[in-house]
Coordinates of C-alpha atoms in Angstrom, one line a residue:
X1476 CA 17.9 113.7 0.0
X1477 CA 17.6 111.8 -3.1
X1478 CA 14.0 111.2 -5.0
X1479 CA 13.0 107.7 -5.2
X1480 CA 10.6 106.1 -7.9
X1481 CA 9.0 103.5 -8.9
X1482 CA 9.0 103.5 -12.8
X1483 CA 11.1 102.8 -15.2
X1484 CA 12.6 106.3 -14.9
X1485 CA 13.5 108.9 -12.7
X1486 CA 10.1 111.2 -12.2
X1487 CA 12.3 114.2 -11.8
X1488 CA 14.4 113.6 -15.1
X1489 CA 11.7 114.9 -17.4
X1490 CA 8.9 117.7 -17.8
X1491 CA 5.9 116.0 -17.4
X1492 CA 4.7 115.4 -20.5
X1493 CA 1.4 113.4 -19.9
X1494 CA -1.6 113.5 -17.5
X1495 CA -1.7 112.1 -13.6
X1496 CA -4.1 109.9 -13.1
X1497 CA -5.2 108.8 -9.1
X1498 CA -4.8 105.3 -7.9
X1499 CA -7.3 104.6 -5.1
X1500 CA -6.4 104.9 -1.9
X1501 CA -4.3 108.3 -1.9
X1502 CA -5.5 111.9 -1.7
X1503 CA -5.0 112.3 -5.2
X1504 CA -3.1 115.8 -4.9
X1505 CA -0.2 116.7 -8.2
X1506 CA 2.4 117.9 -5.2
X1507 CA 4.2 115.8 -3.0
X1508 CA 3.4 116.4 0.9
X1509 CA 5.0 112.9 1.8
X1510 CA 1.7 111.0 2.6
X1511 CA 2.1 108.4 0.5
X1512 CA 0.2 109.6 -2.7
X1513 CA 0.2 107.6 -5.6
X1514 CA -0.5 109.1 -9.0
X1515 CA 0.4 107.6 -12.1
X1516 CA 2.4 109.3 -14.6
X1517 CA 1.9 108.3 -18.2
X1518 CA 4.8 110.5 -19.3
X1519 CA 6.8 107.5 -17.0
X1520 CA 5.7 104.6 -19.4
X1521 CA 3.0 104.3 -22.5
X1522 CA -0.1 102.7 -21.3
X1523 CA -0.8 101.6 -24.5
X1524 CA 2.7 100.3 -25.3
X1525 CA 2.4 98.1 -22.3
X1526 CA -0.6 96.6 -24.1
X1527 CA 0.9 96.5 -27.5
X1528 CA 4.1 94.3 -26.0
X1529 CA 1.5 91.9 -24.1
X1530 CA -0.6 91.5 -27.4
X1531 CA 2.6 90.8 -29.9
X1532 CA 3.5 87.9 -27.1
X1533 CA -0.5 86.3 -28.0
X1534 CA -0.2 87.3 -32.0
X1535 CA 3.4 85.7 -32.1
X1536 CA 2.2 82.6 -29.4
X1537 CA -1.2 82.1 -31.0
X1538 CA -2.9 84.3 -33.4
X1539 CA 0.3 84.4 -35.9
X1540 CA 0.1 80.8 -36.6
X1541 CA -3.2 80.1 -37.3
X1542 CA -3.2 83.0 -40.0
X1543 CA -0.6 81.2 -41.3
X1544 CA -1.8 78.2 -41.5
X1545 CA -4.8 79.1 -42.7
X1546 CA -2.9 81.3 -45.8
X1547 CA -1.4 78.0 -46.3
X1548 CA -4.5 75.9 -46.2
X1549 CA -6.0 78.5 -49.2
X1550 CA -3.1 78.4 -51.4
X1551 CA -3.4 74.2 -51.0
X1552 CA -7.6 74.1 -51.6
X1553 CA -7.2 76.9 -54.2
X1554 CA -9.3 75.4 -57.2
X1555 CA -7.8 74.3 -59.8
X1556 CA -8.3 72.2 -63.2
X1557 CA -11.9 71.2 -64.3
X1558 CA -14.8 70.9 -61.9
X1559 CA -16.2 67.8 -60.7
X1560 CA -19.8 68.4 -62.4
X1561 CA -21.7 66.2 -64.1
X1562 CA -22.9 68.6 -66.8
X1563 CA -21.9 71.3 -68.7
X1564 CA -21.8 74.9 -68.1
X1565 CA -24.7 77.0 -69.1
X1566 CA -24.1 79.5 -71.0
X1567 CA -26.8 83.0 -70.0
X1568 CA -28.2 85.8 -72.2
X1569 CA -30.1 89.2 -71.2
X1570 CA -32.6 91.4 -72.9
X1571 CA -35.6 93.7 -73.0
X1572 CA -38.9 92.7 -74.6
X1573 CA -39.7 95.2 -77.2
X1574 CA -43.6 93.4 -78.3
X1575 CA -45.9 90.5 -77.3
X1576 CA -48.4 88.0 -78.7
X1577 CA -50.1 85.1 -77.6
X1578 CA -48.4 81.8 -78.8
X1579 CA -49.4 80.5 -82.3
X1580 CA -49.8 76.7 -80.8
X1581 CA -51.3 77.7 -77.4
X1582 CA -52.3 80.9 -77.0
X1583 CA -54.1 80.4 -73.6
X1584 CA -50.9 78.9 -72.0
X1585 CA -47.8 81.3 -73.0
X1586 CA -47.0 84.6 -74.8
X1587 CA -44.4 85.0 -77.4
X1588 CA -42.4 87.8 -76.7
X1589 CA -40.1 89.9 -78.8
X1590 CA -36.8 90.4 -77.2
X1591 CA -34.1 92.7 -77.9
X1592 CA -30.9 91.1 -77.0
X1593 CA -28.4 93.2 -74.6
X1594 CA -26.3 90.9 -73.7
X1595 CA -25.4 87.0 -75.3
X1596 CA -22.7 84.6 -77.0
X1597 CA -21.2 85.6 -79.9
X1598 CA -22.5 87.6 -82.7
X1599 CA -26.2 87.7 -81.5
X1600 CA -26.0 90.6 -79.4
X1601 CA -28.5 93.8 -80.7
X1602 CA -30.8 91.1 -82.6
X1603 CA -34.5 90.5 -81.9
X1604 CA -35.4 86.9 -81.0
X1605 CA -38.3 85.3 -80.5
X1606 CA -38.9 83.5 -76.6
X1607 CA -41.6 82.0 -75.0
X1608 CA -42.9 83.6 -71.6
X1609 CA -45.1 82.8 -69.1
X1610 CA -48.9 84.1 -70.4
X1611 CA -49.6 87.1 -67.3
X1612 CA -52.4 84.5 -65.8
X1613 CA -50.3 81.7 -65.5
X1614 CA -47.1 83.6 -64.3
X1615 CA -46.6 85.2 -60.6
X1616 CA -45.0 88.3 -61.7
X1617 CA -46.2 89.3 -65.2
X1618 CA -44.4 90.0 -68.0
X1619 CA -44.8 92.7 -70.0
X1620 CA -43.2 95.3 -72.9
X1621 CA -40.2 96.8 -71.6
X1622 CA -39.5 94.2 -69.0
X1623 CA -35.6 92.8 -68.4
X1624 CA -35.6 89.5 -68.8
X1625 CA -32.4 86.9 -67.8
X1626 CA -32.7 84.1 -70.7
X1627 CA -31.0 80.5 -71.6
X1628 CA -28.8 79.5 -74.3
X1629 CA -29.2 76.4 -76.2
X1630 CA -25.7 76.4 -78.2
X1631 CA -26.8 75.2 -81.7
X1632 CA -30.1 75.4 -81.7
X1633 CA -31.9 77.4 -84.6
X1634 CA -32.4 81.2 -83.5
X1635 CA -35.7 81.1 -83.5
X1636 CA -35.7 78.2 -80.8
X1637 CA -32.0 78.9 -79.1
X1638 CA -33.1 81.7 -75.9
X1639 CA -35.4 80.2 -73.2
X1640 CA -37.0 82.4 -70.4
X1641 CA -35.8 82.4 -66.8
X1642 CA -36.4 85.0 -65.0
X1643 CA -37.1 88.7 -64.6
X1644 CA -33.4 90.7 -64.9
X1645 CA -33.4 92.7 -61.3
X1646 CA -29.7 94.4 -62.1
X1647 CA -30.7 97.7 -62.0
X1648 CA -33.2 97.7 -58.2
X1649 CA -30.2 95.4 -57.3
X1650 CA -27.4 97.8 -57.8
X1651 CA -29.5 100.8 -56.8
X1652 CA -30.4 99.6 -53.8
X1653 CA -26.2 98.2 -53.3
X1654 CA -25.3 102.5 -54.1
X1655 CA -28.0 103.6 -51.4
X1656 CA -26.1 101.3 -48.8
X1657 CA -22.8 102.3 -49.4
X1658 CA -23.3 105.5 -49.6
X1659 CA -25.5 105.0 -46.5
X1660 CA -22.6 103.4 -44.8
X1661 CA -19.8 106.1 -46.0
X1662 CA -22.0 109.1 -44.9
X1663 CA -22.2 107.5 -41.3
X1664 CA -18.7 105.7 -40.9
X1665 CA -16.8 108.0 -43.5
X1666 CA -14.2 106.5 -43.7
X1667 CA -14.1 103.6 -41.4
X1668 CA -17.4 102.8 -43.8
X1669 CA -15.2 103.0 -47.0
X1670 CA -13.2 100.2 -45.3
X1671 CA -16.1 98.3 -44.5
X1672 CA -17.2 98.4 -48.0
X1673 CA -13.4 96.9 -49.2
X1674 CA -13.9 94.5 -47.1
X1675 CA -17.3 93.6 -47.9
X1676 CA -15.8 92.9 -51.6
X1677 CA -13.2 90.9 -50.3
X1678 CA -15.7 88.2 -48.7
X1679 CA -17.6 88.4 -51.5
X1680 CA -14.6 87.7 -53.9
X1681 CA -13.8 85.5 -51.4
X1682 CA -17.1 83.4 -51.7
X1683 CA -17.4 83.3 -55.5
X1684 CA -13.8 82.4 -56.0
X1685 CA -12.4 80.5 -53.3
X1686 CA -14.8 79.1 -51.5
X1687 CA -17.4 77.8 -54.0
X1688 CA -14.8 76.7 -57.0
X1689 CA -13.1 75.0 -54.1
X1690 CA -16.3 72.8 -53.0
X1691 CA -17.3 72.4 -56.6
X1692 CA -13.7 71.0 -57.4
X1693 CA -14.3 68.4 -54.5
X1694 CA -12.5 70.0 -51.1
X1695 CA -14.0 69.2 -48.2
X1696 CA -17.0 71.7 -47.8
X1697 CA -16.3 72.0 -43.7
X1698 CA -12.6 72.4 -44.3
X1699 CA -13.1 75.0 -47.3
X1700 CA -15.7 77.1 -44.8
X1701 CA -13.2 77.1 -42.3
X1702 CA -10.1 78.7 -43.9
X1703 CA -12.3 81.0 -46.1
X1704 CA -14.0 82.5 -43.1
X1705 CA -10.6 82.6 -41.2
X1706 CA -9.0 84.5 -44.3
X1707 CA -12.1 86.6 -44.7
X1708 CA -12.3 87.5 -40.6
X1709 CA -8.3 88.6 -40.9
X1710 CA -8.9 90.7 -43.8
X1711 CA -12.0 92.1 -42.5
X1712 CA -11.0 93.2 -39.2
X1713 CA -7.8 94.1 -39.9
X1714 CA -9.2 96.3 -42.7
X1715 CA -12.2 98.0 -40.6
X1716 CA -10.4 98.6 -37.3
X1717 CA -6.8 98.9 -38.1
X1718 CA -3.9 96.6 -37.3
X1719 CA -3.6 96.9 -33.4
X1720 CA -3.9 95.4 -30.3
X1721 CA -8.1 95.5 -30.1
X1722 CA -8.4 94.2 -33.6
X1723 CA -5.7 91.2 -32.9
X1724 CA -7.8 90.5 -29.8
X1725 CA -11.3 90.3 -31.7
X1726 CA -9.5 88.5 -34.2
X1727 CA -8.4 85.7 -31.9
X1728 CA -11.6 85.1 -30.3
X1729 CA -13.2 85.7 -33.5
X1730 CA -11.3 82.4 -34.6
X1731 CA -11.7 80.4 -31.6
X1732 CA -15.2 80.8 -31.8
X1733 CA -15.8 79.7 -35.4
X1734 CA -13.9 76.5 -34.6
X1735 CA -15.6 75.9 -32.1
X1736 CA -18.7 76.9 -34.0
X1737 CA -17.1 74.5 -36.7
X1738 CA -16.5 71.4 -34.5
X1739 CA -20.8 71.6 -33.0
X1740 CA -22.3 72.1 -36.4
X1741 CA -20.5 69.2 -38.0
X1742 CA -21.4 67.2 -34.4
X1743 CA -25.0 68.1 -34.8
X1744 CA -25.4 67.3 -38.1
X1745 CA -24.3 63.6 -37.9
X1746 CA -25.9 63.0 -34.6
X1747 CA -29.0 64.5 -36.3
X1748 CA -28.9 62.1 -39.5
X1749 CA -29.3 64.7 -42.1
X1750 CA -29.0 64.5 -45.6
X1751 CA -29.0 67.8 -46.6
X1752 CA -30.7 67.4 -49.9
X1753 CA -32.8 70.6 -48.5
X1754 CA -34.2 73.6 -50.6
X1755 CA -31.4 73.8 -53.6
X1756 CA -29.2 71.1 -52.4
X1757 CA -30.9 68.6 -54.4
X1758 CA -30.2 70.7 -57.6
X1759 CA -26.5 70.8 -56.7
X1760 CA -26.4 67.0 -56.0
X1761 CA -27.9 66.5 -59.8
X1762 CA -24.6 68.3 -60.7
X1763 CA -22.4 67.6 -58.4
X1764 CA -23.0 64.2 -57.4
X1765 CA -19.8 63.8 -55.1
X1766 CA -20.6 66.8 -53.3
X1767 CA -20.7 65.6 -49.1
X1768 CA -24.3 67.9 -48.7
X1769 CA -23.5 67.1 -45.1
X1770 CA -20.3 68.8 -45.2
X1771 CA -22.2 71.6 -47.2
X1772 CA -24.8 71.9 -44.5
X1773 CA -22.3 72.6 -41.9
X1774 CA -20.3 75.0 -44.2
X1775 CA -23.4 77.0 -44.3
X1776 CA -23.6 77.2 -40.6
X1777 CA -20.2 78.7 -40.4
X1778 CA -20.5 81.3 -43.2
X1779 CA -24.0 82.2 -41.8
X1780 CA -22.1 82.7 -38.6
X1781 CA -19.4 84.8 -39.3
X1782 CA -20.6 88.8 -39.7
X1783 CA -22.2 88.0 -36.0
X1784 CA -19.1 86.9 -34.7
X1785 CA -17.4 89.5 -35.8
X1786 CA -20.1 92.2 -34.2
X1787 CA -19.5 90.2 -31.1
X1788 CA -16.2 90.1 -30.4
X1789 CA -14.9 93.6 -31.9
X1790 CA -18.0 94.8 -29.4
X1791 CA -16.5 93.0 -26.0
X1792 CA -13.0 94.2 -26.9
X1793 CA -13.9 97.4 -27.4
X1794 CA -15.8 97.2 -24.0
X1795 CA -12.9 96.1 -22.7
X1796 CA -10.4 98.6 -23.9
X1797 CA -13.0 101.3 -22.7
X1798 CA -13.3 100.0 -19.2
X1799 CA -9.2 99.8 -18.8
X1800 CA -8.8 103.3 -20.2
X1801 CA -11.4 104.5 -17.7
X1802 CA -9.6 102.7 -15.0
X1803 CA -6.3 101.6 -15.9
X1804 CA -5.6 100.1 -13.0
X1805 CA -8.5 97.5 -13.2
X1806 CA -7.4 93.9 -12.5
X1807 CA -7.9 91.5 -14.9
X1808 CA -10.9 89.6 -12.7
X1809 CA -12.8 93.0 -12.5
X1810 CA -12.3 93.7 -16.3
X1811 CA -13.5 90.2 -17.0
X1812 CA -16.6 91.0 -14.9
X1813 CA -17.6 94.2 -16.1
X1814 CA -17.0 93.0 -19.9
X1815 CA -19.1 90.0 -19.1
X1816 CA -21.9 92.2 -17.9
X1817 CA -22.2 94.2 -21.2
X1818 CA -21.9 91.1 -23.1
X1819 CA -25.0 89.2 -21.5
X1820 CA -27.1 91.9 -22.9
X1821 CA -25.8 91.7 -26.4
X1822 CA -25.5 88.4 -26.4
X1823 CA -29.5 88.6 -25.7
X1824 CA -30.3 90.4 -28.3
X1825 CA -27.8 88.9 -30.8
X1826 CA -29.0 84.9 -30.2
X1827 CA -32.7 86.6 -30.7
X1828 CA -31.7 88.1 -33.8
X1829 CA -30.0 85.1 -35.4
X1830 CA -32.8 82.7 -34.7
X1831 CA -35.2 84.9 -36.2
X1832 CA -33.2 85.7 -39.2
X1833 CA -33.7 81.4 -39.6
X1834 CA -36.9 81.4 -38.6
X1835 CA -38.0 84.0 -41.2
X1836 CA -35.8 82.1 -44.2
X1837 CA -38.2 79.2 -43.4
X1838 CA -41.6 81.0 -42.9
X1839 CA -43.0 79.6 -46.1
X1840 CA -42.4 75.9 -44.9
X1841 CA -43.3 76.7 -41.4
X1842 CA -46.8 77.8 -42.7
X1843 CA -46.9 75.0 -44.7
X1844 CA -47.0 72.7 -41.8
X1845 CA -49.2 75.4 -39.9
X1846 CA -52.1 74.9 -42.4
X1847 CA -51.7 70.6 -42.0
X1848 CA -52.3 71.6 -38.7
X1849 CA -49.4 69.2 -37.5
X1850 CA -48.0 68.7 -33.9
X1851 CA -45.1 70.9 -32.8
X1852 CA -42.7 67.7 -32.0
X1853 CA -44.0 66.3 -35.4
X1854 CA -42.5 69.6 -36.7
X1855 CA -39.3 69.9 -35.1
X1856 CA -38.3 66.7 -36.3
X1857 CA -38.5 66.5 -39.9
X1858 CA -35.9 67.9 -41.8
X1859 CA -36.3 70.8 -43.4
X1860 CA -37.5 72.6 -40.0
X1861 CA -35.0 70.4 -38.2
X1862 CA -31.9 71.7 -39.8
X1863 CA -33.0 75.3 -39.0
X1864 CA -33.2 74.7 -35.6
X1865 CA -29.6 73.2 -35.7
X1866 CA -28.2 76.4 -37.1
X1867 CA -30.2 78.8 -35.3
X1868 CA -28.5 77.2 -31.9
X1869 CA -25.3 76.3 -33.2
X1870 CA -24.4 79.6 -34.7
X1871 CA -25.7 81.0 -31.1
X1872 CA -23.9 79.1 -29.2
X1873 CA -20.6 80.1 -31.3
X1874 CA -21.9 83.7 -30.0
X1875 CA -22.0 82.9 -26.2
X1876 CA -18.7 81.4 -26.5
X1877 CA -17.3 84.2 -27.8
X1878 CA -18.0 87.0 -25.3
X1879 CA -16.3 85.2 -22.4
X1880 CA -13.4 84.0 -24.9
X1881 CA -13.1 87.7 -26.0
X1882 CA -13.3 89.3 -22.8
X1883 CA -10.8 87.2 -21.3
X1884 CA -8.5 87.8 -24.1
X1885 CA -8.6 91.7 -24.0
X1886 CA -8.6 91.8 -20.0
X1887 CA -5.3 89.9 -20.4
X1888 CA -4.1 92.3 -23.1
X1889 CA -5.1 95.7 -20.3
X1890 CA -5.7 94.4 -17.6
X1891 CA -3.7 96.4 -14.5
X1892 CA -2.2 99.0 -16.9
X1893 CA -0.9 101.3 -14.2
X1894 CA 1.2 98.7 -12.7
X1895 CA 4.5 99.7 -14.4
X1896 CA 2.9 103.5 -14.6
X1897 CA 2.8 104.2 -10.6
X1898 CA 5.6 106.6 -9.2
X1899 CA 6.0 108.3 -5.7
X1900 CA 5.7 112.4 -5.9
X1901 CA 8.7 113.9 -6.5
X1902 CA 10.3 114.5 -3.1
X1903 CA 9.9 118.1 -1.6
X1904 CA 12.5 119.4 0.6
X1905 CA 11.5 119.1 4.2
X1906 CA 12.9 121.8 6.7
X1907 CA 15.8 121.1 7.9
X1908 CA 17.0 118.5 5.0
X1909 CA 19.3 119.2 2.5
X1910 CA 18.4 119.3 -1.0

């Protein structure tokens, strides 16, 4: 009697080569007695190749063309020519003050300090130069010998007049705190964490010289947001997790959610009447004065939302892929369930996270109003506390969207594995039959 199967092969052609997994609702034994066990034979057909050829069909359908459009969009807003500002460049110096005194004209007001140039334009690096500082009763942070100041040029002014003080020069707790995270990240994640780090300076290569130059050259702030975040969210994710099915999941929904994230800001912000001359803006505005702050206010919204977007999504697919792999032969309505349940909770805990992270940027402001002693509606409205509100919810309610948009995604990527996987026992020679 011949054997019969199910796969795409003959189980009996073969050593077995992979593990036997049980489908409910047979007795789960690894020898044929003829009752009707199932067991699934992965040496029959790749679990995982099933998966890959479902997830090349959404790439090539879906995910494919929108990181090709959005290479396309880049390479058209790439800046270039001279930027749309109304005044020049300034040009910026750095140095260490090496002596101080007390001003010759107003001694109770400033301190002239003695600075010893590290870095500046042409042939003045190395020299002393006399700059006015803040005297240490008038100044928040005092100044004094052996400080690192940042300074500004005045091109053609006499040296003694030319350097200007602007702030206190924090390069070195800057860039020892940046070698404490990496290598904080590398001795956890190895070398998932050396990727992480490459793609950290991609966004920020990203952000200082595609999107900004882009906005500053007059693209649309929205549009520029938009693509950059796309291009950084392909590089990232490809670069942390690999190039596979997961990642190309978490990538998609990744995407759908910052349009969507994309399409509320810039809908709360013009139902909201905002001008966005907030903290900064009106500084950019005195050089830029084109710039759409609108368009720059919603920009912001999608930028701040993009590292939580990512956490988000590469979370639910992951959840996904687990649950499948425990189960592979999980239907797609049970996957979706159980990936929903573990996202409510870090959705929970995400949304909490990203409002406070706005809530703490405008403390100051909010204790502001606190000491006024102002009503809470009074509050809410005006603008500055206003437009925090708007990205607090917007950027959460990209989040929500994404765990159901994810987990949908990746359930139809797994979902019911052992399908094409399921094969009778090899048949076992009853008495009596021939063999």
């Amino acid at each position: 009697m011949a054997k019969r199967t199910v796969g795409r092969r003959r189980a009996d052609t073969k050593p077995n080569r992979g593990r036997r997994l049980e489908i409910p609702g047979g007795h789960g034994h690894g020898h044929g007695h003829g009752h009707g066990d199932s067991v699934v034979d992965t040496s029959v057909v790749d679990a995982d190749a099933v998966v890959a050829r479902r997830v090349r069909v959404v790439v090539a359908a879906v995910l494919a063309p929108l990181i090709v459009a959005a290479v396309i969009a880049m390479i058209v807003l790439w800046p270039s020519g001279d930027m749309k500002i109304a005044a020049a460049q300034q040009t910026g110096a750095s140095g260490t003050v090496t002596a101080l005194k007390a001003c010759p004209k107003t001694p109770d007001d400033c301190d002239q300090a003695t600075v010893k140039l590290r870095s500046a334009p042409g042939a003045d690096k190395g020299l002393d130069v006399p700059v006015e500082v803040p005297k240490g009763k008038n100044s928040a942070v005092p100044i004094k010998v052996g400080d690192r100041l940042i300074l500004g040029v005045q091109d053609g002014a006499p040296l003694t007049e030319r350097y200007q003080y602007v702030d206190h020069d924090r390069t070195f707790p800057l860039v020892a705190l940046a070698i404490i995270f990496a290598v904080a990240v590398v001795a956890l994640s190895r070398w998932r964490g050396i990727a992480a780090l490459a793609a950290l300076g991609v966004t920020a290569l990203t952000v200082t010289k595609f999107i900004l130059p882009a906005i500053l050259h007059g693209s649309n702030p929205l549009l520029v947001a938009v693509v950059g975040g796309s291009v950084i969210m392909v590089i990232a994710l490809y670069l942390t997790h690999g190039v596979n099915a997961q990642s190309s999941v978490a990538l998609a929904g990744t995407i759908a959610s910052l349009g969507l994230t994309a399409f509320l800001g810039w809908l709360f912000v013009k139902v909201s009447a905002f001008s966005g001359l907030g903290e900064g803006a009106s500084a950019v505005k005195a050089y830029v004065p084109d710039l759409d702050l609108a368009g720059l206010l919603v920009a912001g919204i999608v930028i701040g939302s993009l590292g939580v977007l990512d956490d988000v999504t590469v979370t639910q697919a992951s959840a996904v892929w687990e649950l499948s792999a425990a189960n592979p032969a999980a239907s797609r309505a049970s996957l979706i369930g159980a990936g929903l349940r573990i996202g409510r909770a870090h959705v929970a805990s995400v949304v909490n996270t990203l409002v406070l992270a706005y809530a703490g940027a405008a403390l100051p402001i909010l204790m502001v109003f606190a000491i006024g002693g102002v009503s809470t509606g009074y509050l809410l409205s005006t603008e500055i506390v206003a437009v925090e509100v708007v990205r607090g919810l917007v950027g959460s309610l990209g989040i929500i969207a994404a765990v159901p948009l994810t987990t949908a995604l990746a359930a139809m990527a797994v979902a019911d594995r052992s399908r094409n996987l399921v094969a009778e026992p090899p048949a076992v020679a009853a008495a009596g039959e021939p063999t």
